[in-house]
Every structure is written in C-alpha cells, then in structure tokens.
C-alpha cells in the first residue's frame, strides 16, 4: 500500500491515516472499555472522548498499578525551535488534566540540544526559545510544587548517567532503522534519543525503585519511546506507558499546525487582530456563494474552523453536534462560524497571555535542579 503521509519525530507531512499509523507503530486503540475505566477517575476529557488522544501502550497496566496505590509520574516535553502555538498547547492542556485528575508529579523536558542538532539554530537561540516556550507551559497552571522543568543543557548532569546506560543498549543499526539516519547524519543526532529517554527513568534512578511513568504526547514521538521501551527491562527500568494524540490541524486545512505557515498558525502571543485575520482566512471547505451554501450545506469534516472547535474550543458535545447538523443543513454560514471561533480564541488568549506574564515570576522556581534561566 502506498502511503501519502510521513510521520517521524522531525517531519510530519501529507494526509495522515491515523489508523494505519497506529497499526504501523503497533500501538493499541483506546476502546470503549478503556474509556469506561477512565471515567472512574473523573469526567473523561473531551480529547479522549473525541478520539484525539486515541492510542496507547500499556495504559491498563499503569492504571492497575495506580489502583493498587502505586502512583505514576507524568513526563512530556518540547523541542524549542520556535514560538509556542496552539498545536503545542493541545497535549500540554491534556497533561494538566491528567495531573489534576490523578494528582501526580510531572517532568517537562525542553530539548534545546535536540533543536541545536537538528535545526539551523545556535544553542543560545534554542535556550531563549526554551524560556519563551516554558512560560506558556507554566501559564497552563501545572502545580509548581510537583512539576519540574528540565532544560537539557542545564540538567545534563542528572540525565547523562541514564543516557549512557540507554546508549550502551542501542546499536547504530537500530538508530538507522528506527529514525532513518544514514552516514551523513551528525553523531549528536544519533545519540539524542537517549537524552529523550532519560527523564522517563529519572525518578526510578532517584528513588531506587521502579516508578511508573506516563507519557502523553503526539504520536510522532513514538519512535523515541519504542527504543526507550525496548531497552528498559534490560536496565531494570519500567517501560514507560504511552498515550498518544493526533497532530493539531492547521487553519489551512492541513493535518498539522506548523510554523512553516504562520498565517495558518495561531501563536500564544498573537493579538486579537492577528487571530481575526488568521481565522478569517481559514480553510472551511464551504461553498463559494451564500445561496449555494444555504442550499447544499457545508462539510464540517474538512473544515479547519470546525476542527478547532472539536479539538480545543468547544467542550460541550451537544454544541458540537449542533454545529454539525446546522452546518450540513446550510443553516449557519462560514462567516458566522469564523466570528464565533475568533471570539473563543481571543477570550482564551487574553487569559493565557496574562498568566504567561505571571509565569515569569514562577518559572525559576520550577526548574528541575534549580538552574537559573
Ligand atoms: N522531541 C520533542 C519535540 O521535538 C520534545 C520532547 C522531549 C518530548 N521529551 C519529550 C515530547 C517527551 C514528548 C514527550 O517536540
């Protein structure tokens, strides 16, 4: 079968077939039984109900341990290669919900080293981007007492011994097969996956007992964690549990919001005017004339404005269904939907931006080993 998409930790392109991707990676779907189980801990997050977080590895096992009183910790991260946009916030918002629901500590890794190695950026640039991105993370309200931020170049002393143990178990041929590296790849990139694995095992090292780890993140990160899970038993580390989401779509109708198209990307620092302009230009798949739209209706399935409601901005399932029905019947027009979404995004951003300012006061207190930004 020919795939017209590509999903790797460094490149996401094409029309992503998420079911096929799940089969290819060998992850397990989140089925009704698992959703029902999750509902015992609190109201199931819309991103789970709606199949945005849609696949996992070993989630049942993690919950079995949790039910026995063996708490897990959360781990996710960010590669600081540019300004934070809504696509980045999506999995972080979900992590915050997990933290609140299960009352668990969290590690947030910022891979300034990774983006130095893989992109045309200096270490100074990736570090200052990491600071800017960290403000957005902190602004989401993670518990400052139990949430710690790892900046790789600052926390390498804590990560390095674990990285070495992982590195000794991963051959060049595995790295080539998993990540598609070749002889022209710089050797830092080849080693990097061991650095991304390290936080998953850090609490186990620190506490001297197997501490379960849950990693909710985009499915594009699975290659790293396949390798980490493969080597874990041999190092007496628990295999991290994975919970994967789909990519956050772009406003242009594409499968991933990406800084390569700034007009289709809403940054956390955008002004209300920027948002209005960008949403105004969003792809809707609607008809070209009002008459035609009234007669034929629209197609929410391809509409970026609908997707934004579905992924992030409309939590009420009834309202989502209402939007679908009215759109298909030609009762609401794209202009109205765009205006409503613009307002929702601007309400969210206004609050986020003030929390982001306040985050400057606490971001120092949340660093893993007390490093100063
Ligand atoms: N490599 C990730 C990125 O490019 C950053 C990252 C580091 C990460 N550790 C993680 C993402 C753990 C998810 C989970 O964004």
GROMACS .gro file of C-alpha atoms and ligand atoms in nm:
model
  388
    1UNK     CA    1   0.000   0.000   0.000
    2UNK     CA    2   0.133   0.345  -0.088
    3UNK     CA    3   0.125   0.591   0.197
    4UNK     CA    4   0.092   0.955   0.110
    5UNK     CA    5   0.199   1.074   0.451
    6UNK     CA    6   0.508   1.074   0.667
    7UNK     CA    7   0.521   1.091   1.047
    8UNK     CA    8   0.859   1.100   1.221
    9UNK     CA    9   0.977   1.300   1.524
   10UNK     CA   10   1.126   1.557   1.285
   11UNK     CA   11   0.886   1.560   0.993
   12UNK     CA   12   0.509   1.535   0.962
   13UNK     CA   13   0.369   1.570   0.611
   14UNK     CA   14   0.077   1.460   0.394
   15UNK     CA   15  -0.269   1.328   0.469
   16UNK     CA   16  -0.220   1.127   0.785
   17UNK     CA   17  -0.410   0.799   0.811
   18UNK     CA   18  -0.412   0.768   1.190
   19UNK     CA   19  -0.548   0.414   1.198
   20UNK     CA   20  -0.281   0.298   0.960
   21UNK     CA   21  -0.017   0.480   1.166
   22UNK     CA   22  -0.135   0.304   1.481
   23UNK     CA   23  -0.106  -0.032   1.304
   24UNK     CA   24   0.235   0.052   1.167
   25UNK     CA   25   0.367   0.159   1.507
   26UNK     CA   26   0.189  -0.129   1.680
   27UNK     CA   27   0.006   0.076   1.945
   28UNK     CA   28  -0.330  -0.017   2.097
   29UNK     CA   29  -0.654   0.174   2.026
   30UNK     CA   30  -0.834   0.342   2.316
   31UNK     CA   31  -1.161   0.149   2.310
   32UNK     CA   32  -1.491   0.194   2.494
   33UNK     CA   33  -1.387  -0.037   2.776
   34UNK     CA   34  -1.080   0.176   2.845
   35UNK     CA   35  -1.283   0.497   2.826
   36UNK     CA   36  -1.526   0.348   3.074
   37UNK     CA   37  -1.241   0.256   3.304
   38UNK     CA   38  -1.103   0.610   3.280
   39UNK     CA   39  -1.441   0.756   3.371
   40UNK     CA   40  -1.397   0.615   3.721
   41UNK     CA   41  -1.132   0.875   3.795
   42UNK     CA   42  -1.337   1.179   3.688
   43UNK     CA   43  -1.510   1.320   3.384
   44UNK     CA   44  -1.329   1.188   3.079
   45UNK     CA   45  -1.150   1.467   2.895
   46UNK     CA   46  -1.304   1.570   2.560
   47UNK     CA   47  -0.974   1.489   2.386
   48UNK     CA   48  -1.022   1.127   2.494
   49UNK     CA   49  -1.395   1.113   2.424
   50UNK     CA   50  -1.338   1.257   2.078
   51UNK     CA   51  -1.055   1.028   1.978
   52UNK     CA   52  -0.788   1.299   1.971
   53UNK     CA   53  -0.586   1.107   2.227
   54UNK     CA   54  -0.662   0.783   2.052
   55UNK     CA   55  -0.398   0.519   2.108
   56UNK     CA   56  -0.168   0.392   2.383
   57UNK     CA   57   0.086   0.142   2.508
   58UNK     CA   58   0.020  -0.031   2.842
   59UNK     CA   59  -0.230   0.217   2.984
   60UNK     CA   60  -0.427  -0.059   3.156
   61UNK     CA   61  -0.115  -0.178   3.334
   62UNK     CA   62  -0.042   0.172   3.459
   63UNK     CA   63  -0.397   0.206   3.591
   64UNK     CA   64  -0.374  -0.135   3.761
   65UNK     CA   65  -0.068  -0.009   3.948
   66UNK     CA   66  -0.237   0.323   4.028
   67UNK     CA   67  -0.538   0.138   4.168
   68UNK     CA   68  -0.302  -0.054   4.396
   69UNK     CA   69  -0.163   0.274   4.525
   70UNK     CA   70   0.149   0.279   4.309
   71UNK     CA   71   0.136   0.629   4.164
   72UNK     CA   72   0.295   0.719   3.834
   73UNK     CA   73   0.460   1.043   3.729
   74UNK     CA   74   0.392   1.235   3.410
   75UNK     CA   75   0.655   1.316   3.153
   76UNK     CA   76   0.625   1.519   2.836
   77UNK     CA   77   0.838   1.774   2.656
   78UNK     CA   78   0.901   2.038   2.397
   79UNK     CA   79   1.169   2.089   2.138
   80UNK     CA   80   1.226   2.467   2.143
   81UNK     CA   81   1.251   2.551   1.773
   82UNK     CA   82   1.013   2.845   1.757
   83UNK     CA   83   0.729   3.032   1.926
   84UNK     CA   84   0.458   2.834   2.100
   85UNK     CA   85   0.136   2.787   1.905
   86UNK     CA   86  -0.199   2.628   1.982
   87UNK     CA   87  -0.081   2.295   1.841
   88UNK     CA   88   0.184   2.277   2.113
   89UNK     CA   89  -0.061   2.368   2.388
   90UNK     CA   90  -0.301   2.088   2.297
   91UNK     CA   91  -0.111   1.793   2.455
   92UNK     CA   92   0.003   2.014   2.745
   93UNK     CA   93  -0.358   2.101   2.828
   94UNK     CA   94  -0.427   1.730   2.834
   95UNK     CA   95  -0.128   1.667   3.063
   96UNK     CA   96  -0.261   1.929   3.303
   97UNK     CA   97  -0.592   1.742   3.313
   98UNK     CA   98  -0.410   1.417   3.395
   99UNK     CA   99  -0.214   1.592   3.669
  100UNK     CA  100  -0.532   1.732   3.824
  101UNK     CA  101  -0.727   1.409   3.790
  102UNK     CA  102  -0.461   1.171   3.923
  103UNK     CA  103  -0.270   1.416   4.145
  104UNK     CA  104   0.068   1.318   4.010
  105UNK     CA  105   0.405   1.490   3.972
  106UNK     CA  106   0.537   1.589   3.633
  107UNK     CA  107   0.862   1.632   3.443
  108UNK     CA  108   0.876   1.861   3.140
  109UNK     CA  109   1.180   1.821   2.919
  110UNK     CA  110   1.297   2.106   2.697
  111UNK     CA  111   1.534   1.973   2.435
  112UNK     CA  112   1.748   2.276   2.349
  113UNK     CA  113   2.020   2.025   2.249
  114UNK     CA  114   1.788   1.847   2.004
  115UNK     CA  115   1.689   2.161   1.819
  116UNK     CA  116   2.051   2.273   1.805
  117UNK     CA  117   2.147   1.940   1.648
  118UNK     CA  118   1.856   1.903   1.407
  119UNK     CA  119   1.788   2.265   1.306
  120UNK     CA  120   1.985   2.561   1.190
  121UNK     CA  121   1.979   2.726   1.534
  122UNK     CA  122   2.251   2.821   1.784
  123UNK     CA  123   2.246   2.694   2.141
  124UNK     CA  124   2.182   3.050   2.253
  125UNK     CA  125   1.875   3.065   2.030
  126UNK     CA  126   1.730   2.730   2.139
  127UNK     CA  127   1.782   2.827   2.503
  128UNK     CA  128   1.599   3.156   2.470
  129UNK     CA  129   1.320   2.983   2.276
  130UNK     CA  130   1.303   2.727   2.556
  131UNK     CA  131   1.247   3.007   2.807
  132UNK     CA  132   0.970   3.157   2.595
  133UNK     CA  133   0.807   2.814   2.549
  134UNK     CA  134   0.839   2.739   2.921
  135UNK     CA  135   0.632   3.048   3.002
  136UNK     CA  136   0.346   2.901   2.800
  137UNK     CA  137   0.380   2.568   2.975
  138UNK     CA  138   0.382   2.727   3.320
  139UNK     CA  139   0.088   2.952   3.224
  140UNK     CA  140  -0.134   2.645   3.193
  141UNK     CA  141  -0.129   2.612   3.570
  142UNK     CA  142   0.075   2.299   3.645
  143UNK     CA  143   0.132   2.250   4.018
  144UNK     CA  144   0.457   2.441   4.082
  145UNK     CA  145   0.545   2.218   4.378
  146UNK     CA  146   0.535   1.890   4.187
  147UNK     CA  147   0.613   1.998   3.829
  148UNK     CA  148   0.975   2.038   3.727
  149UNK     CA  149   1.126   2.166   3.403
  150UNK     CA  150   1.437   2.001   3.262
  151UNK     CA  151   1.647   2.209   3.024
  152UNK     CA  152   1.881   1.952   2.871
  153UNK     CA  153   2.200   2.159   2.860
  154UNK     CA  154   2.146   2.265   3.223
  155UNK     CA  155   2.032   1.930   3.360
  156UNK     CA  156   2.271   1.709   3.166
  157UNK     CA  157   2.447   1.603   3.485
  158UNK     CA  158   2.128   1.432   3.602
  159UNK     CA  159   2.041   1.290   3.260
  160UNK     CA  160   2.381   1.176   3.142
  161UNK     CA  161   2.431   0.861   3.352
  162UNK     CA  162   2.090   0.735   3.236
  163UNK     CA  163   2.159   0.833   2.875
  164UNK     CA  164   2.482   0.636   2.885
  165UNK     CA  165   2.308   0.325   3.012
  166UNK     CA  166   2.049   0.356   2.735
  167UNK     CA  167   2.314   0.433   2.472
  168UNK     CA  168   2.505   0.117   2.552
  169UNK     CA  169   2.196  -0.087   2.461
  170UNK     CA  170   2.111   0.087   2.132
  171UNK     CA  171   2.310   0.000   1.823
  172UNK     CA  172   2.375   0.225   1.525
  173UNK     CA  173   2.181  -0.017   1.312
  174UNK     CA  174   1.873   0.021   1.535
  175UNK     CA  175   1.903   0.402   1.522
  176UNK     CA  176   1.926   0.386   1.144
  177UNK     CA  177   1.626   0.157   1.112
  178UNK     CA  178   1.405   0.349   1.357
  179UNK     CA  179   1.492   0.706   1.263
  180UNK     CA  180   1.611   0.671   0.905
  181UNK     CA  181   1.960   0.802   0.980
  182UNK     CA  182   2.241   0.747   0.731
  183UNK     CA  183   2.614   0.804   0.710
  184UNK     CA  184   2.570   1.178   0.664
  185UNK     CA  185   2.377   1.221   0.992
  186UNK     CA  186   2.573   1.409   1.256
  187UNK     CA  187   2.663   1.188   1.550
  188UNK     CA  188   2.489   1.411   1.806
  189UNK     CA  189   2.157   1.334   1.640
  190UNK     CA  190   2.227   0.963   1.662
  191UNK     CA  191   2.289   0.986   2.038
  192UNK     CA  192   1.998   1.221   2.103
  193UNK     CA  193   1.725   0.961   2.154
  194UNK     CA  194   1.900   0.851   2.474
  195UNK     CA  195   1.854   1.203   2.614
  196UNK     CA  196   1.482   1.197   2.540
  197UNK     CA  197   1.454   0.856   2.706
  198UNK     CA  198   1.633   0.967   3.024
  199UNK     CA  199   1.355   1.161   3.206
  200UNK     CA  200   1.130   0.855   3.179
  201UNK     CA  201   1.376   0.671   3.405
  202UNK     CA  202   1.491   0.961   3.624
  203UNK     CA  203   1.251   0.908   3.918
  204UNK     CA  204   1.336   0.538   3.914
  205UNK     CA  205   1.706   0.625   3.949
  206UNK     CA  206   1.638   0.889   4.212
  207UNK     CA  207   1.410   0.677   4.427
  208UNK     CA  208   1.589   0.348   4.376
  209UNK     CA  209   1.266   0.167   4.292
  210UNK     CA  210   1.064   0.121   3.974
  211UNK     CA  211   0.847   0.434   3.942
  212UNK     CA  212   0.579   0.403   3.671
  213UNK     CA  213   0.587   0.672   3.402
  214UNK     CA  214   0.308   0.803   3.179
  215UNK     CA  215   0.399   0.999   2.868
  216UNK     CA  216   0.106   1.175   2.695
  217UNK     CA  217   0.230   1.330   2.369
  218UNK     CA  218   0.195   1.346   1.993
  219UNK     CA  219   0.219   1.013   1.814
  220UNK     CA  220   0.514   1.149   1.612
  221UNK     CA  221   0.732   1.088   1.922
  222UNK     CA  222   0.666   0.713   1.925
  223UNK     CA  223   0.996   0.613   1.755
  224UNK     CA  224   1.190   0.754   2.053
  225UNK     CA  225   0.979   0.574   2.306
  226UNK     CA  226   0.977   0.244   2.115
  227UNK     CA  227   1.352   0.243   2.159
  228UNK     CA  228   1.326   0.350   2.526
  229UNK     CA  229   1.071   0.078   2.600
  230UNK     CA  230   1.281  -0.187   2.426
  231UNK     CA  231   1.587  -0.122   2.640
  232UNK     CA  232   1.406  -0.057   2.970
  233UNK     CA  233   1.378  -0.416   3.101
  234UNK     CA  234   1.748  -0.482   3.043
  235UNK     CA  235   1.831  -0.180   3.259
  236UNK     CA  236   1.581  -0.268   3.529
  237UNK     CA  237   1.367   0.034   3.443
  238UNK     CA  238   0.988   0.014   3.397
  239UNK     CA  239   0.870   0.053   3.038
  240UNK     CA  240   0.706   0.396   3.009
  241UNK     CA  241   0.332   0.393   2.936
  242UNK     CA  242   0.243   0.591   2.626
  243UNK     CA  243  -0.072   0.789   2.549
  244UNK     CA  244  -0.069   0.940   2.201
  245UNK     CA  245  -0.266   1.216   2.033
  246UNK     CA  246  -0.317   1.315   1.673
  247UNK     CA  247  -0.146   1.625   1.542
  248UNK     CA  248  -0.332   1.952   1.590
  249UNK     CA  249  -0.457   2.058   1.244
  250UNK     CA  250  -0.359   2.385   1.077
  251UNK     CA  251  -0.601   2.663   0.986
  252UNK     CA  252  -0.522   2.595   0.621
  253UNK     CA  253  -0.694   2.256   0.633
  254UNK     CA  254  -0.362   2.072   0.665
  255UNK     CA  255  -0.305   1.794   0.915
  256UNK     CA  256  -0.057   1.978   1.134
  257UNK     CA  257  -0.035   2.334   1.263
  258UNK     CA  258   0.316   2.436   1.170
  259UNK     CA  259   0.531   2.746   1.189
  260UNK     CA  260   0.619   2.696   0.824
  261UNK     CA  261   0.280   2.858   0.752
  262UNK     CA  262   0.244   3.144   1.004
  263UNK     CA  263  -0.090   3.259   0.860
  264UNK     CA  264  -0.237   2.913   0.938
  265UNK     CA  265  -0.085   2.908   1.286
  266UNK     CA  266  -0.206   3.084   1.598
  267UNK     CA  267   0.075   3.174   1.834
  268UNK     CA  268   0.012   3.223   2.204
  269UNK     CA  269   0.135   3.582   2.172
  270UNK     CA  270  -0.087   3.674   1.877
  271UNK     CA  271  -0.304   3.983   1.915
  272UNK     CA  272  -0.684   3.976   1.882
  273UNK     CA  273  -0.635   4.138   1.542
  274UNK     CA  274  -0.393   3.866   1.427
  275UNK     CA  275  -0.642   3.599   1.531
  276UNK     CA  276  -0.927   3.767   1.349
  277UNK     CA  277  -0.718   3.788   1.033
  278UNK     CA  278  -0.595   3.428   1.051
  279UNK     CA  279  -0.931   3.271   1.132
  280UNK     CA  280  -1.087   3.489   0.862
  281UNK     CA  281  -0.855   3.324   0.608
  282UNK     CA  282  -0.902   2.970   0.744
  283UNK     CA  283  -0.996   2.684   0.513
  284UNK     CA  284  -1.359   2.582   0.562
  285UNK     CA  285  -1.447   2.386   0.255
  286UNK     CA  286  -1.766   2.590   0.238
  287UNK     CA  287  -1.940   2.683  -0.087
  288UNK     CA  288  -1.841   2.987  -0.289
  289UNK     CA  289  -2.173   3.169  -0.264
  290UNK     CA  290  -2.421   3.217   0.020
  291UNK     CA  291  -2.702   3.078  -0.196
  292UNK     CA  292  -2.510   2.764  -0.271
  293UNK     CA  293  -2.417   2.716   0.094
  294UNK     CA  294  -2.778   2.762   0.208
  295UNK     CA  295  -2.888   2.505  -0.049
  296UNK     CA  296  -2.613   2.244  -0.018
  297UNK     CA  297  -2.475   2.300   0.331
  298UNK     CA  298  -2.112   2.275   0.434
  299UNK     CA  299  -1.877   1.993   0.521
  300UNK     CA  300  -1.750   2.009   0.882
  301UNK     CA  301  -1.525   1.710   0.825
  302UNK     CA  302  -1.279   1.911   0.619
  303UNK     CA  303  -1.339   2.247   0.788
  304UNK     CA  304  -1.049   2.387   0.993
  305UNK     CA  305  -1.284   2.614   1.187
  306UNK     CA  306  -1.490   2.315   1.293
  307UNK     CA  307  -1.177   2.120   1.380
  308UNK     CA  308  -1.064   2.398   1.613
  309UNK     CA  309  -1.390   2.374   1.799
  310UNK     CA  310  -1.365   1.998   1.808
  311UNK     CA  311  -1.002   1.980   1.917
  312UNK     CA  312  -0.981   2.272   2.157
  313UNK     CA  313  -1.251   2.531   2.188
  314UNK     CA  314  -1.592   2.366   2.231
  315UNK     CA  315  -1.608   2.132   2.527
  316UNK     CA  316  -1.983   2.068   2.508
  317UNK     CA  317  -2.059   1.763   2.290
  318UNK     CA  318  -2.417   1.878   2.233
  319UNK     CA  319  -2.295   2.205   2.089
  320UNK     CA  320  -2.053   2.017   1.864
  321UNK     CA  321  -2.337   1.802   1.730
  322UNK     CA  322  -2.547   2.110   1.682
  323UNK     CA  323  -2.272   2.271   1.477
  324UNK     CA  324  -2.251   1.966   1.253
  325UNK     CA  325  -2.625   1.948   1.194
  326UNK     CA  326  -2.665   2.320   1.128
  327UNK     CA  327  -2.363   2.338   0.901
  328UNK     CA  328  -2.475   2.044   0.689
  329UNK     CA  329  -2.825   2.190   0.662
  330UNK     CA  330  -2.690   2.523   0.540
  331UNK     CA  331  -2.832   2.697   0.847
  332UNK     CA  332  -2.504   2.854   0.954
  333UNK     CA  333  -2.254   3.013   0.721
  334UNK     CA  334  -1.876   3.007   0.739
  335UNK     CA  335  -1.857   3.375   0.828
  336UNK     CA  336  -2.063   3.321   1.144
  337UNK     CA  337  -1.857   3.022   1.248
  338UNK     CA  338  -1.536   3.213   1.192
  339UNK     CA  339  -1.656   3.503   1.404
  340UNK     CA  340  -1.761   3.273   1.687
  341UNK     CA  341  -1.428   3.089   1.682
  342UNK     CA  342  -1.231   3.415   1.670
  343UNK     CA  343  -1.409   3.524   1.986
  344UNK     CA  344  -1.345   3.195   2.165
  345UNK     CA  345  -0.976   3.201   2.076
  346UNK     CA  346  -0.939   3.562   2.180
  347UNK     CA  347  -1.106   3.501   2.515
  348UNK     CA  348  -0.868   3.212   2.573
  349UNK     CA  349  -0.559   3.405   2.460
  350UNK     CA  350  -0.637   3.709   2.670
  351UNK     CA  351  -0.637   3.498   2.982
  352UNK     CA  352  -0.340   3.290   2.868
  353UNK     CA  353  -0.132   3.599   2.797
  354UNK     CA  354  -0.189   3.739   3.143
  355UNK     CA  355  -0.098   3.404   3.301
  356UNK     CA  356   0.206   3.395   3.075
  357UNK     CA  357   0.320   3.728   3.219
  358UNK     CA  358   0.267   3.597   3.571
  359UNK     CA  359   0.465   3.283   3.480
  360UNK     CA  360   0.783   3.494   3.463
  361UNK     CA  361   0.768   3.512   3.842
  362UNK     CA  362   0.744   3.137   3.897
  363UNK     CA  363   0.931   2.977   3.610
  364UNK     CA  364   1.260   2.996   3.805
  365UNK     CA  365   1.113   2.806   4.097
  366UNK     CA  366   1.006   2.522   3.866
  367UNK     CA  367   1.345   2.426   3.727
  368UNK     CA  368   1.447   2.067   3.795
  369UNK     CA  369   1.783   2.124   3.961
  370UNK     CA  370   1.743   2.490   4.050
  371UNK     CA  371   1.919   2.621   3.738
  372UNK     CA  372   1.853   2.983   3.651
  373UNK     CA  373   1.718   3.083   3.312
  374LIG     N1  374   1.134   1.578   2.085
  374LIG     C1  375   1.023   1.656   2.130
  374LIG     C2  376   0.993   1.766   2.029
  374LIG     O1  377   1.058   1.782   1.930
  374LIG     C3  378   1.047   1.714   2.267
  374LIG     C4  379   1.034   1.613   2.377
  374LIG     C5  380   1.131   1.577   2.465
  374LIG     C6  381   0.919   1.536   2.409
  374LIG     N2  382   1.083   1.483   2.552
  374LIG     C7  383   0.954   1.457   2.523
  374LIG     C8  384   0.791   1.529   2.356
  374LIG     C9  385   0.863   1.370   2.579
  374LIG    C10  386   0.701   1.442   2.413
  374LIG    C11  387   0.736   1.364   2.525
  374LIG     O2  388   0.900   1.841   2.049
   0.00000   0.00000   0.00000
